[in-house]
Coordinates of C-alpha atoms and ligand atoms in Angstrom, one line a residue:
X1 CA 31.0 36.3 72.8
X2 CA 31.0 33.6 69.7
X3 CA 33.5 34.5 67.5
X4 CA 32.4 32.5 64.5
X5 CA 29.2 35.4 64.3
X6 CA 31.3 37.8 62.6
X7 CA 33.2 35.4 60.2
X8 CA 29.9 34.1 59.1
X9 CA 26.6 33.3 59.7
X10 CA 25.6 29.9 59.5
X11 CA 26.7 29.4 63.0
X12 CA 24.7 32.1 64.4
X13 CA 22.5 29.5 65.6
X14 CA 23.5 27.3 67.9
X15 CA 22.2 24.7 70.7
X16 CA 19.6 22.1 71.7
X17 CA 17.2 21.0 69.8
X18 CA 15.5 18.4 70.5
X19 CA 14.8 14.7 68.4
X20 CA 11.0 14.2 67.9
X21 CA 9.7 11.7 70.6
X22 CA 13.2 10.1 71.2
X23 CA 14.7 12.9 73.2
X24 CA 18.0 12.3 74.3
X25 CA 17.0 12.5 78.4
X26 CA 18.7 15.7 80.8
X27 CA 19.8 17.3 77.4
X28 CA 21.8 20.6 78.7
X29 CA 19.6 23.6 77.3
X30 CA 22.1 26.0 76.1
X31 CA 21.6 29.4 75.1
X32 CA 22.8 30.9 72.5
X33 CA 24.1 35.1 73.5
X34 CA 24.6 37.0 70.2
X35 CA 27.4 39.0 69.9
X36 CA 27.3 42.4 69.2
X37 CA 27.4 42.4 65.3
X38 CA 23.8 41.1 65.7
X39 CA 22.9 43.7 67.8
X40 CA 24.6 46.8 67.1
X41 CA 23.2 47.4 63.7
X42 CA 20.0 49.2 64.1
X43 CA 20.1 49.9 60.1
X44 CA 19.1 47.6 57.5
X45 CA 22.0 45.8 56.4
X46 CA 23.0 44.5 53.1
X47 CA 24.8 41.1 52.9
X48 CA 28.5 42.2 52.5
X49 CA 29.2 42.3 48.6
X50 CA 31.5 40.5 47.1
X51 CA 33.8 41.2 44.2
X52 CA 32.3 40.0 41.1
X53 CA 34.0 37.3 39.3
X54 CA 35.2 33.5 40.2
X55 CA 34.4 31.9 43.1
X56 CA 36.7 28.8 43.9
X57 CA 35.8 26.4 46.8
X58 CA 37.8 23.4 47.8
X59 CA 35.8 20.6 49.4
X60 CA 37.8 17.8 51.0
X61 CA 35.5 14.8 52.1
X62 CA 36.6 12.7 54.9
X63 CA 35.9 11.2 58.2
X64 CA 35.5 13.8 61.1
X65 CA 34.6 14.2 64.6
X66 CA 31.7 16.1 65.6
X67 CA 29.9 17.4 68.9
X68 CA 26.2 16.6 68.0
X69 CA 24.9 15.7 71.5
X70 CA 24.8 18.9 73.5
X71 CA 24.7 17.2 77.2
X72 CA 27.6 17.6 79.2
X73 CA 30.2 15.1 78.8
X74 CA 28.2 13.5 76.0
X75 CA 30.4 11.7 73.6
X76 CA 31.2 13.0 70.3
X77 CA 30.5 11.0 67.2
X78 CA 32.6 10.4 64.2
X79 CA 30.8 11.5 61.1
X80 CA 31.9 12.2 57.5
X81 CA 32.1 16.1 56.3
X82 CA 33.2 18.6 54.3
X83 CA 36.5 20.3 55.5
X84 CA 36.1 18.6 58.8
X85 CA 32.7 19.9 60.3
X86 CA 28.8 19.4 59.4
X87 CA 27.3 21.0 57.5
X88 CA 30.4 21.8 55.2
X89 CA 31.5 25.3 54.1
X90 CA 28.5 27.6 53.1
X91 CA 29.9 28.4 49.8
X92 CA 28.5 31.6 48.4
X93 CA 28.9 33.5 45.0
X94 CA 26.9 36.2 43.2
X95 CA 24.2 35.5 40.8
X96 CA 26.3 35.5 37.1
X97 CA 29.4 34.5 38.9
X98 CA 31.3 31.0 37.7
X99 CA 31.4 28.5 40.7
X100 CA 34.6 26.2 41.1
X101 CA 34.5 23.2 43.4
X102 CA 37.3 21.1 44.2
X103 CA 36.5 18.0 45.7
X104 CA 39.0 15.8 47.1
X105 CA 37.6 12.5 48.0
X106 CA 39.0 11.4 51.2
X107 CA 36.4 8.5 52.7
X108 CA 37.1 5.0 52.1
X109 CA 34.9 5.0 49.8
X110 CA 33.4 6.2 45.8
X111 CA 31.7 9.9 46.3
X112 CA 30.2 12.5 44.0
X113 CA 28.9 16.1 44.7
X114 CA 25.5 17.1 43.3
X115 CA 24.7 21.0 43.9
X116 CA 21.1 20.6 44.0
X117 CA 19.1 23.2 41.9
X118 CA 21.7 24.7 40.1
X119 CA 20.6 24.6 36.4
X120 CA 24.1 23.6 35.4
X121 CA 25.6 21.7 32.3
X122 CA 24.9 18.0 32.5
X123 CA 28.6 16.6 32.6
X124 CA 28.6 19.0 36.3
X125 CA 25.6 17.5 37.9
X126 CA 27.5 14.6 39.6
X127 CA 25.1 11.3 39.2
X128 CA 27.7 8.7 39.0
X129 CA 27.2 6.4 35.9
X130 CA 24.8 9.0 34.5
X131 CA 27.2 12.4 34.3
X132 CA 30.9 11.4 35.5
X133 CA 32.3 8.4 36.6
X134 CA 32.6 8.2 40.5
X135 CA 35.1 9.8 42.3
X136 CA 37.6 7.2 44.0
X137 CA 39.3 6.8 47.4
X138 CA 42.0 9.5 47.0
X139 CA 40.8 10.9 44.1
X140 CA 39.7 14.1 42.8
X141 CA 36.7 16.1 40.2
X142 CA 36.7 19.6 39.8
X143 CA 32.9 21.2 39.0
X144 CA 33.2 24.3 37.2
X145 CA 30.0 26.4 36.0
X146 CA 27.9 29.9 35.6
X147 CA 25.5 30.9 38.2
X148 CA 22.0 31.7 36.1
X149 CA 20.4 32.3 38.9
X150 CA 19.9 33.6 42.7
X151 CA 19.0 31.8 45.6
X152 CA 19.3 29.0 48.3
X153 CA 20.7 25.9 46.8
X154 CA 22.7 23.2 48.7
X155 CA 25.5 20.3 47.8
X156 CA 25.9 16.5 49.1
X157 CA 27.2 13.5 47.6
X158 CA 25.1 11.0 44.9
X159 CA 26.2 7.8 45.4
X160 CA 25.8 6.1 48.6
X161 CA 23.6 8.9 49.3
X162 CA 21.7 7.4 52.2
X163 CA 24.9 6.9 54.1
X164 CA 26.8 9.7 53.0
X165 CA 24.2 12.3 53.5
X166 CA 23.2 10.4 57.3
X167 CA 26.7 10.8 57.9
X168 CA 27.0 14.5 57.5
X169 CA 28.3 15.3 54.2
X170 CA 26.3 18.2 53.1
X171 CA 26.3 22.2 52.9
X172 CA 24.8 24.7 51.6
X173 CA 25.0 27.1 48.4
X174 CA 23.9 31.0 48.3
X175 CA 24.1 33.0 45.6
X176 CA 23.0 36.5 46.3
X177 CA 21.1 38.4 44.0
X178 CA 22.6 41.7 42.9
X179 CA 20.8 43.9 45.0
X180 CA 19.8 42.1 48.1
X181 CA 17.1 43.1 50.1
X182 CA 17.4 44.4 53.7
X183 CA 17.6 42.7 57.0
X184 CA 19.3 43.4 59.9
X185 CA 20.3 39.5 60.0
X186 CA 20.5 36.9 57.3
X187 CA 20.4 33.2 58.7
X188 CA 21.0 30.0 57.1
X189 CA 19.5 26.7 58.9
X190 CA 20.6 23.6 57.2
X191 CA 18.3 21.8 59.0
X192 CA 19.0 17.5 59.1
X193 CA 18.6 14.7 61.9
X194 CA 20.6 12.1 62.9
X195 CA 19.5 8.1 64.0
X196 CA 22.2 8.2 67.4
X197 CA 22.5 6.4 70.3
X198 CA 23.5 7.6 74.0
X199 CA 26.9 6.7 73.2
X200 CA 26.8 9.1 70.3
X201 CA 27.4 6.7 67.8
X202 CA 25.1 7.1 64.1
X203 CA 23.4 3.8 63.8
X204 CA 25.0 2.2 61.4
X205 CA 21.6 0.6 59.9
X206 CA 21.4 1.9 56.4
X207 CA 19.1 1.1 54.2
X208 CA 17.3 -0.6 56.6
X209 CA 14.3 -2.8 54.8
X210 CA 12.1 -1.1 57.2
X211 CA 13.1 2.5 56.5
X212 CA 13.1 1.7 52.7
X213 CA 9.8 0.3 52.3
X214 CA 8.0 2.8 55.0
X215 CA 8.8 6.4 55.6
X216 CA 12.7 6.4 55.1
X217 CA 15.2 6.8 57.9
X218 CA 13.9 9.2 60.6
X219 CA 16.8 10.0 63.0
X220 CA 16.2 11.1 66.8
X221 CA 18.3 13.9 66.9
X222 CA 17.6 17.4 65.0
X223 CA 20.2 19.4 64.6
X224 CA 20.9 23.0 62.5
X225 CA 23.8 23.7 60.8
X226 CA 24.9 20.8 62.7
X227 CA 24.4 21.5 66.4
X228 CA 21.2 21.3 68.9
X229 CA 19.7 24.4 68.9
X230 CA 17.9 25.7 71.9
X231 CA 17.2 29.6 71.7
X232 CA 18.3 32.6 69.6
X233 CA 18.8 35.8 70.6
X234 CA 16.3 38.6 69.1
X235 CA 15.6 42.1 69.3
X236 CA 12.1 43.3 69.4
X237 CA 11.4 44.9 65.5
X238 CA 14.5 43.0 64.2
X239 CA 13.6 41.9 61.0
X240 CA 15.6 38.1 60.0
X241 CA 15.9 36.6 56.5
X242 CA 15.8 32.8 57.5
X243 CA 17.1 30.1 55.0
X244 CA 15.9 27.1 55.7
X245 CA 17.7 23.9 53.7
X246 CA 15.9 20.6 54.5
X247 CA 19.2 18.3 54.4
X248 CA 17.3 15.3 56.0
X249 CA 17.0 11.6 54.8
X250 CA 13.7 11.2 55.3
X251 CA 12.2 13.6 57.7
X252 CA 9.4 16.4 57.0
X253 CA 9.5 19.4 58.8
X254 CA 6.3 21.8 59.5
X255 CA 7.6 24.9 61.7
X256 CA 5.0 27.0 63.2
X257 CA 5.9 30.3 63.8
X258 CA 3.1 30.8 66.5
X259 CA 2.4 35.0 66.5
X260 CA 5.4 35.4 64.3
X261 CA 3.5 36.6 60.5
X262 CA 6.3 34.6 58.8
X263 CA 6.6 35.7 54.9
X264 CA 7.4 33.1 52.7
X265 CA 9.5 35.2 49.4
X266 CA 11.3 32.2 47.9
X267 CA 10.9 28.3 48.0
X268 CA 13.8 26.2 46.4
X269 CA 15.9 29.4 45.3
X270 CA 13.6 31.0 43.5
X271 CA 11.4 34.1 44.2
X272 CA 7.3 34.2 45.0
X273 CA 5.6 37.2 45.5
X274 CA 5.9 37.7 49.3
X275 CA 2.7 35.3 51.3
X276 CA 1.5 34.6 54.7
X277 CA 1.5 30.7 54.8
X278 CA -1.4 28.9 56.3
X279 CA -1.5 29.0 59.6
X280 CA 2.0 30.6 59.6
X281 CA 3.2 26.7 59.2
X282 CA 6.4 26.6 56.9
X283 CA 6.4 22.8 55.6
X284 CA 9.4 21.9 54.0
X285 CA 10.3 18.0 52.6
X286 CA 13.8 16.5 52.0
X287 CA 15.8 18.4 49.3
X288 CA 13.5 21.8 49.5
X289 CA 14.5 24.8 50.8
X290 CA 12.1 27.9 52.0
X291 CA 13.2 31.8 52.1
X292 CA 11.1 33.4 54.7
X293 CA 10.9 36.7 56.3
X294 CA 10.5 37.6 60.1
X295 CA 9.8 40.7 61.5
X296 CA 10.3 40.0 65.6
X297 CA 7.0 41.4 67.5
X298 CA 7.9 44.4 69.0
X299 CA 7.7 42.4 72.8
X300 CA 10.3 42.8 75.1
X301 CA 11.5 40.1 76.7
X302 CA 8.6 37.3 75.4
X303 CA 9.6 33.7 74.6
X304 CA 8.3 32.9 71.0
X305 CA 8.6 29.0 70.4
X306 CA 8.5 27.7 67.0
X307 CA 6.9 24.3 67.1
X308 CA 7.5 21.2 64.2
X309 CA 4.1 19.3 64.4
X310 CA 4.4 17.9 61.0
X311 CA 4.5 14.6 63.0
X312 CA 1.5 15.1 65.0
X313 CA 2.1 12.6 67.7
X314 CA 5.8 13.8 67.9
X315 CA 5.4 17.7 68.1
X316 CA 8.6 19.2 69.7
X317 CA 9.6 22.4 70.3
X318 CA 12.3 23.2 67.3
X319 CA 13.6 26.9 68.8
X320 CA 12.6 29.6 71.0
X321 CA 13.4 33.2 69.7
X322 CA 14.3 35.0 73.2
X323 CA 13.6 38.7 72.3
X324 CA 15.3 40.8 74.5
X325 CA 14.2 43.5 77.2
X326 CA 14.9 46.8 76.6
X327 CA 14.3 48.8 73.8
X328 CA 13.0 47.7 70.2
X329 CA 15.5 47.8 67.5
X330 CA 12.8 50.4 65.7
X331 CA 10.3 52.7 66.7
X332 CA 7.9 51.3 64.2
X333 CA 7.3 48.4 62.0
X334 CA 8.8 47.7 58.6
X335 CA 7.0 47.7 55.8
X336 CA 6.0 44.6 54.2
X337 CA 8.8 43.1 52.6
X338 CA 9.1 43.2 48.4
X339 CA 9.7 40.6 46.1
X340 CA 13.2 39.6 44.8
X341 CA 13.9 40.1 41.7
X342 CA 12.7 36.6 39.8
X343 CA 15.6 34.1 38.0
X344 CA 15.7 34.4 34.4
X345 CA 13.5 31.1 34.1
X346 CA 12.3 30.1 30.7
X347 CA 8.6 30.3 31.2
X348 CA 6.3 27.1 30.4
X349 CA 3.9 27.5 27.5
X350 CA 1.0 25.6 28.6
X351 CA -1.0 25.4 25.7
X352 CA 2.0 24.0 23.3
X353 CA 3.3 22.0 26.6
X354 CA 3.4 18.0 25.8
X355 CA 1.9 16.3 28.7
X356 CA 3.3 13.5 30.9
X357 CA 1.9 11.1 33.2
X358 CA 3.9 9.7 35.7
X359 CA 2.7 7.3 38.6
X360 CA 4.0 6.3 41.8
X361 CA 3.4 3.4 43.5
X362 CA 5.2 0.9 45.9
X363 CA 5.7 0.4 49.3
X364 CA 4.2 -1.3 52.7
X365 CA 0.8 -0.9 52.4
X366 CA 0.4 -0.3 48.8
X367 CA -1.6 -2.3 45.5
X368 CA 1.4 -2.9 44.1
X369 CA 1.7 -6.4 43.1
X370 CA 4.2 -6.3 40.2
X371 CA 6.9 -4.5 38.4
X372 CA 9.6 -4.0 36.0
X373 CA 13.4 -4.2 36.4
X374 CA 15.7 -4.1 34.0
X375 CA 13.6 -4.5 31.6
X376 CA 12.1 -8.0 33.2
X377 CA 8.6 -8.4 34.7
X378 CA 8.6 -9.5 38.0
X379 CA 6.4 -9.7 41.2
X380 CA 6.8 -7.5 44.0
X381 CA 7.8 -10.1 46.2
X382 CA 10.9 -11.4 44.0
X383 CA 12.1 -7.5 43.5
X384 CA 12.1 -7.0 46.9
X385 CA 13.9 -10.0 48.2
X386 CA 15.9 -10.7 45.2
X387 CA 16.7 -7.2 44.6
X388 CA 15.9 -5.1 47.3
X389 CA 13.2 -2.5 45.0
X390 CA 10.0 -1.3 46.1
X391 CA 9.3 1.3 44.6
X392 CA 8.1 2.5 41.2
X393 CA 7.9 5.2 38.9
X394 CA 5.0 4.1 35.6
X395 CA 5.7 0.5 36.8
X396 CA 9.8 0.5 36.4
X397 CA 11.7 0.1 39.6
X398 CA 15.5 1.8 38.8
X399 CA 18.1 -0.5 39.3
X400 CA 21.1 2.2 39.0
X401 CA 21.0 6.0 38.4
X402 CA 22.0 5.4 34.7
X403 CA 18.1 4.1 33.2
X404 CA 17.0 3.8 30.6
X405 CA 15.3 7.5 29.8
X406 CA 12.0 7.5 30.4
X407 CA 11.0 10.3 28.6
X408 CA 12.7 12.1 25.7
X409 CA 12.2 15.1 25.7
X410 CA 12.6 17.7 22.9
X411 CA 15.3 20.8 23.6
X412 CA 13.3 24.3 23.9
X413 CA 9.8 22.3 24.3
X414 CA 7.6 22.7 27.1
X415 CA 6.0 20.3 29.4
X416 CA 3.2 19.6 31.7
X417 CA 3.8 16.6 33.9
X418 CA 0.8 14.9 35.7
X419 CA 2.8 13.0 39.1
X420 CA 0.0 11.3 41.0
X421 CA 1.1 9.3 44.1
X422 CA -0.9 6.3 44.3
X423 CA 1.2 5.0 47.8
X424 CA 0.4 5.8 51.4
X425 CA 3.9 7.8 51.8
X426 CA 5.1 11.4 51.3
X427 CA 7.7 11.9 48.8
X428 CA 9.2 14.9 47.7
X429 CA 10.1 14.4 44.0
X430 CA 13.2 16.0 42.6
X431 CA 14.3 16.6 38.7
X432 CA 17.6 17.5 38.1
X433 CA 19.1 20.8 35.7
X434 CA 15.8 22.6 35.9
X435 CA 13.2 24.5 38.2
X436 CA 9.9 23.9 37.2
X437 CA 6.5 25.7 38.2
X438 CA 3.7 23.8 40.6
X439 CA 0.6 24.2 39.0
X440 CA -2.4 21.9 40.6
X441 CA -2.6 19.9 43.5
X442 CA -5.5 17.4 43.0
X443 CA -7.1 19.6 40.4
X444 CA -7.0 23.0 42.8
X445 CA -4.4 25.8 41.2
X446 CA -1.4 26.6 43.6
X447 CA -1.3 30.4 44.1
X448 CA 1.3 31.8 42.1
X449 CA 2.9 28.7 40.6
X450 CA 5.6 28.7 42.2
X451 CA 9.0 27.7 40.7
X452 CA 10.7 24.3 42.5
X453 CA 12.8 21.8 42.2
X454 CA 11.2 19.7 44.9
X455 CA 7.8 18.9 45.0
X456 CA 6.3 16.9 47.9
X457 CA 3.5 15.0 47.1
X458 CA 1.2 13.6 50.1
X459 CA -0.8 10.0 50.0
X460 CA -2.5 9.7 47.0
X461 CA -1.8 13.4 46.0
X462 CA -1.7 14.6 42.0
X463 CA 0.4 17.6 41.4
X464 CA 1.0 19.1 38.2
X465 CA 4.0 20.6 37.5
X466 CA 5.3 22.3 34.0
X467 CA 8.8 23.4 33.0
X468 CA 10.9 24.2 29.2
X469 CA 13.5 21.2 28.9
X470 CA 15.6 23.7 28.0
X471 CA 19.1 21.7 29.8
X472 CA 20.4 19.2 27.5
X473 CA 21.7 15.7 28.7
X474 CA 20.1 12.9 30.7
X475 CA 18.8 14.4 34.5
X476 CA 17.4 12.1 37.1
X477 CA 13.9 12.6 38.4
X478 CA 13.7 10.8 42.0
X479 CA 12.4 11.0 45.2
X480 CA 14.7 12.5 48.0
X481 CA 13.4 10.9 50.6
X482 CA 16.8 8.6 50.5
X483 CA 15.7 5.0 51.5
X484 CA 13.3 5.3 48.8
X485 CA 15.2 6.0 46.0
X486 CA 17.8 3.5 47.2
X487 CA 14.5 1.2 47.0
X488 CA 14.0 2.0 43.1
X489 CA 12.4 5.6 43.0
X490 CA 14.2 7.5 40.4
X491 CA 13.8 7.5 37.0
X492 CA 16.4 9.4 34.2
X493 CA 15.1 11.9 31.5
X494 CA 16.9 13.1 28.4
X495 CA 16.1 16.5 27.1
X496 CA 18.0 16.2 23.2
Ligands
C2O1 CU1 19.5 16.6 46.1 CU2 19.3 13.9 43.0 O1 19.4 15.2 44.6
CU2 CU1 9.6 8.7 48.3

């Protein structure tokens, strides 16, 4: 029996998954056997409480070896993590907690640590040049700040990001909300893929001029919380909290939970009122993350497959939940579950809210014929070669993470920001020290307005999206889809 299920649960899951298309060939199917703690509890469980105060964390960076490919006698490959393994650490506090991280630099090279969408001070958020200097070789930054709010949140590096990240340096964050709601098993799935060869070595291609001015780097292996991952072990009636984290360069993923009536309660952290997705398909872009609850059928023995088909061509099965024969866990279905208590977001005022327009354009296969950098117009062809940009945000490609503002925006005011994506790619577009509300998507309302910090945006999609600049200091605005921020997606905005 797995001894690491009791200690914690992000490596409940384990084994084979497969890469889309490129599937490493004879990969060993394991199977995962749950030990008993999974099992024994036929009550609704709370997640263990902790004490209420601080919460310190030290996060050591450095080169690593790690067992991605699951074959027998596959190789291992040397990657870059926190405290030795991929993902790093799940570090988890209460909601109103203070969070300390200690991060100890020890790659060969500058690193920073950006807890993605933690509304946090400014001087915390860890964009080199923009908040802190970058961390050196040997050096050290301690982040330090309150916990506003509950949810799934998640940490990597912000410099070198499309190495560091493709490398394996990232983990996730939970804060649990004072009263959590009940499951018999809370699961957290940082989900990522990995560009490897047979010999289990990452590809060391970053920043390739393909990846950068197409889709981004897409990697042939998927992994969660850093291993393939084959089957899970479920109970008939057992009722899972999932927590998806989408810690990918580049890739989408769209998991279909086939005959499963998956209930979406939270996307980025922050609560929705409970909702069947379309189709029961759970889409979720670089940087987001997705709460959902599943109540196992009550079907002893069945084999339910959750398929990604966000790639059409390169569907692959992403896990099987085995349910177990025997007895269900309970006699009779759950209720439907209830909505979490909502973050103490300052809501939007539309009506008073200034509005922005913001355009993206770039990219093979775009219009785009010209652009500005650093403050000098240019064509498209020069930017590219000369400086290897592609991509812009209202005609500006970034040069470095510390722009120019491109809004200022007043402390306490509201906004309304129109982001229309006039390329032929997907990005999913990411402001810093806030969590705004999704309002539109080409015109059409989004059902609850959900709260975000990501927001993908399709092929010439418009989404509107409004949010109180209520976080002082100067926050990036980017797209997360790595390679393409590398290639001159990100812009900086100062709320004053
Ligand atoms: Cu997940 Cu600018 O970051
Ligand atoms: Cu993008």
């Amino acid at each position: 029996m797995p001894k690491a299920e009791t200690m914690t649960n992000q490596f409940l899951a384990n084994r084979p998954v497969v890469g889309a298309g490129k599937q490493p060939a004879g990969v060993t199917r394991r199977h995962f056997v749950a030990g008993t703690a999974g099992f024994a509890a036929a009550v609704l469980m709370p997640v263990p409480a902790l004490a209420a105060g601080q919460r310190t964390y030290p996060l050591a960076a450095a080169p690593a070896r790690a067992k991605l490919l699951a074959k027998a006698g596959a190789p291992e490959t040397d990657i870059w993590a926190y405290g030795g393994r991929a993902p790093g650490p799940v570090v988890r506090a209460r909601q109103g907690e203070r969070l300390r991280i200690e991060l100890a630099n020890g790659l060969a090279q500058q690193t920073t640590l950006h807890c993605h969408g933690l509304r946090l001070p400014n001087a915390m958020d860890g964009v080199p040049g923009l908040t802190q200097a970058p961390v050196e070789p040997g050096g050290r930054f301690v982040y330090e700040f309150d916990l506003p709010d509950a949810g799934v949140f998640w940490y990597h590096p912000h410099i070198f990001a499309t190495e560091q990240l493709e490398r394996g340096l990232s983990g996730v964050i939970v804060v649990d909300e004072a009263e959590p709601i009940l499951v018999d098993r809370d699961l957290i799935w940082l989900v990522d893929d990995w560009r490897i060869g047979d010999d289990g070595a990452i590809g060391g291609d970053f920043n390739h001029p393909h990846d950068v001015t197409h889709g981004g780097r897409i990697g042939n292996l998927v992994t969660v919380n850093g291993a393939e991952l084959d089957t899970v072990d479920v109970r008939a009636g057992e009722r899972l909290r999932l927590r998806l984290v989408n810690a990918a360069n580049a890739r989408v993923f769209a998991l279909h939970f086939e005959g499963m009536a998956p209930r979406v309660i939270a996307h980025d952290g922050h609560p929705v009122e409970p909702y069947a997705p379309d189709g029961e398909r759970i889409v979720f872009a670089p940087g987001q993350r997705v709460e959902v609850i599943l109540d196992i059928p009550a079907r002893p023995g069945e084999r339910l497959q959750v398929r990604d088909d966000y790639y059409q061509r390169f569907a692959y099965t992403f896990v099987t939940f085995a349910v177990a024969p025997g007895a269900a866990l309970r006699a009779r279905p759950l209720a439907a579950p209830v909505a979490l208590k909502p973050n103490p977001l300052p809501e939007p005022d539309a009506q008073a809210a200034a509005i922005h327009d913001i355009v993206i354009e770039g990219g093979a296969m775009g219009g785009l014929t010209e652009a500005v950098y650093k403050g000098e117009r240019m064509g498209l062809r020069q930017l590219w070669r000369e400086y290897g940009k592609v991509w812009t945000l209202n005609g500006v490609a970034a040069a470095s993470m510390a722009e120019k503002p491109m809004f200022r925006l007043e402390r306490g005011r509201s906004y309304r920001w129109r982001i229309r994506n006039q390329t032929v790619w997907d990005h999913p577009m990411h402001l810093h020290g806030h969590a705004f509300r999704v309002l539109s998507r080409n015109g059409k309302p989004v059902a609850g307005r959900p709260w975000a910090d990501t927001v993908l945006l399709h092929a010439d999609e418009t989404v509107e999206i409004a949010f109180v600049a209520d976080n002082p200091g100067k926050w990036l605005f980017h797209c997360h889809v790595l390679e393409h921020h590398h290639g001159g997606m990100g812009t900086v905005v100062e709320v004053g």
